[in-house]
Tab-separated table of C-alpha atoms in Angstrom:
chain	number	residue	atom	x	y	z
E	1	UNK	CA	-7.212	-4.514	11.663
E	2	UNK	CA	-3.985	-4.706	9.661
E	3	UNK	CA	-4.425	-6.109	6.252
E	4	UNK	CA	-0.588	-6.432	4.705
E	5	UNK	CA	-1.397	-9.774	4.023
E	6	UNK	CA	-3.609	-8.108	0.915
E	7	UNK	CA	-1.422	-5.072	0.465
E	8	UNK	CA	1.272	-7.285	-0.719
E	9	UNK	CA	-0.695	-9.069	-3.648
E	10	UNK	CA	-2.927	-5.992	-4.387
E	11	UNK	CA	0.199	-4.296	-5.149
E	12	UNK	CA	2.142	-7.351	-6.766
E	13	UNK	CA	-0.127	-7.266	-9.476
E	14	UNK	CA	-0.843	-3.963	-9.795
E	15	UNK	CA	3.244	-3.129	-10.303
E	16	UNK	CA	3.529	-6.302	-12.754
E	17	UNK	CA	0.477	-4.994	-14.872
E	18	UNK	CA	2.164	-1.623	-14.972
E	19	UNK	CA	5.462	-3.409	-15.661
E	20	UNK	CA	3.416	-5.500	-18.307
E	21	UNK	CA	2.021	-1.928	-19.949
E	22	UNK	CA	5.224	0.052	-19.973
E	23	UNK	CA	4.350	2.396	-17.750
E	24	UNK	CA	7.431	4.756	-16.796
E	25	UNK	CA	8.319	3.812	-13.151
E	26	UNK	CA	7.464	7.287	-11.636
E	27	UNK	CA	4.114	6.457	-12.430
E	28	UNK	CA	3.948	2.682	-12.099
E	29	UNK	CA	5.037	2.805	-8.195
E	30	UNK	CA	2.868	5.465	-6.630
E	31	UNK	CA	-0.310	3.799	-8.852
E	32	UNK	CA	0.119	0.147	-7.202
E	33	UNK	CA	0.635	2.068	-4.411
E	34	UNK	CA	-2.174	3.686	-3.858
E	35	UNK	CA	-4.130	1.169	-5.227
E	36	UNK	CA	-2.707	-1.483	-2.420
E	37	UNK	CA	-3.850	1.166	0.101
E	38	UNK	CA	-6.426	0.325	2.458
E	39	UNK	CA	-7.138	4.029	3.785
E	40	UNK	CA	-6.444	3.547	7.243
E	41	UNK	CA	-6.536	7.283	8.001
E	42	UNK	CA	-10.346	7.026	6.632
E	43	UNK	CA	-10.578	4.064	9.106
E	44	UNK	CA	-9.484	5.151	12.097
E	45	UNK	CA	-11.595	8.666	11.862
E	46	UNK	CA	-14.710	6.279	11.426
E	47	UNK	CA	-13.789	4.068	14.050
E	48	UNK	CA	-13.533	7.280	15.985
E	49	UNK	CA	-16.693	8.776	14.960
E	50	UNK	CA	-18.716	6.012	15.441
E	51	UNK	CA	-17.664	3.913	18.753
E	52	UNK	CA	-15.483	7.055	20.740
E	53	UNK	CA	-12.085	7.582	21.388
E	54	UNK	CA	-11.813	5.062	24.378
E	55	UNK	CA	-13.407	2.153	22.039
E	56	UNK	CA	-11.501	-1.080	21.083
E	57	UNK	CA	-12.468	-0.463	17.703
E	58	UNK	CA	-10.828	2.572	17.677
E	59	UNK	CA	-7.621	1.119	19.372
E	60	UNK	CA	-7.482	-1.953	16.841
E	61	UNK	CA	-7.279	0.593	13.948
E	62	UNK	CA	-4.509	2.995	15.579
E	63	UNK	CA	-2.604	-0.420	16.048
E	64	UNK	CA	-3.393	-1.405	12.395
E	65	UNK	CA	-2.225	1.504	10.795
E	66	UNK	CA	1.330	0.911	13.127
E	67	UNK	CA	1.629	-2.338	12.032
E	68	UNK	CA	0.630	-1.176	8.096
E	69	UNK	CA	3.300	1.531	7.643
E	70	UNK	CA	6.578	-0.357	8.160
E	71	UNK	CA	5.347	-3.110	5.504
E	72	UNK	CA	4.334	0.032	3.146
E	73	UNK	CA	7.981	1.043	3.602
E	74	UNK	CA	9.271	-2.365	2.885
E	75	UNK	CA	6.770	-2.552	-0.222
E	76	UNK	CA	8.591	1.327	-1.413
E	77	UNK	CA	11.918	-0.222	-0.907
E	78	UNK	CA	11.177	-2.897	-3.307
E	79	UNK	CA	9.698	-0.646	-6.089
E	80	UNK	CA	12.663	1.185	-5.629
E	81	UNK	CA	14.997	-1.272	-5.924
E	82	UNK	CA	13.076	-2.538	-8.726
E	83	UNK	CA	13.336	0.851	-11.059
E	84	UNK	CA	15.553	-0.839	-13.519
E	85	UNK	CA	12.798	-3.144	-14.897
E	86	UNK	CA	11.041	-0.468	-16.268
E	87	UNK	CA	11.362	2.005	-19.114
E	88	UNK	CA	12.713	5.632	-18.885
């Protein structure tokens, strides 16, 4: 199951602590990245493992991870357009 709706926050506040420390933005983007990350990849080989390919478990986390990459992209557009608020 998709879970934007805590990527968003999760990486809100981890990109305005890093802002708030004066971290460099190379390294303040790809850390409230990952750390918004919910591992779907890990997911969906569970799902997988445990309930079969032809499951509905399986199916609901192959359509969460669809859902999940075009609001990561949105959320790497923003940091990018954001690389001016932080230090060199």
């Amino acid at each position: 199951m998709p879970n934007h709706h805590t990527d968003v926050p999760h990486l809100t506040l981890a990109y305005l602590w890093a802002r708030a420390w004066r971290l460099r933005h190379d390294v303040a983007a790809p850390a409230a990245m990952i750390g918004a990350s919910n591992f779907f990849e890990l997911a969906v080989a569970v799902a997988i493992s445990l309930f079969g390919l032809e499951s509905g478990a399986a199916l609901a986390t192959v359509v969460g991870v669809l859902v999940e990459v075009p609001v990561m992209l949105t959320l790497v557009r923003i940091a990018n357009a954001t690389r001016g608020y932080f230090p060199e």
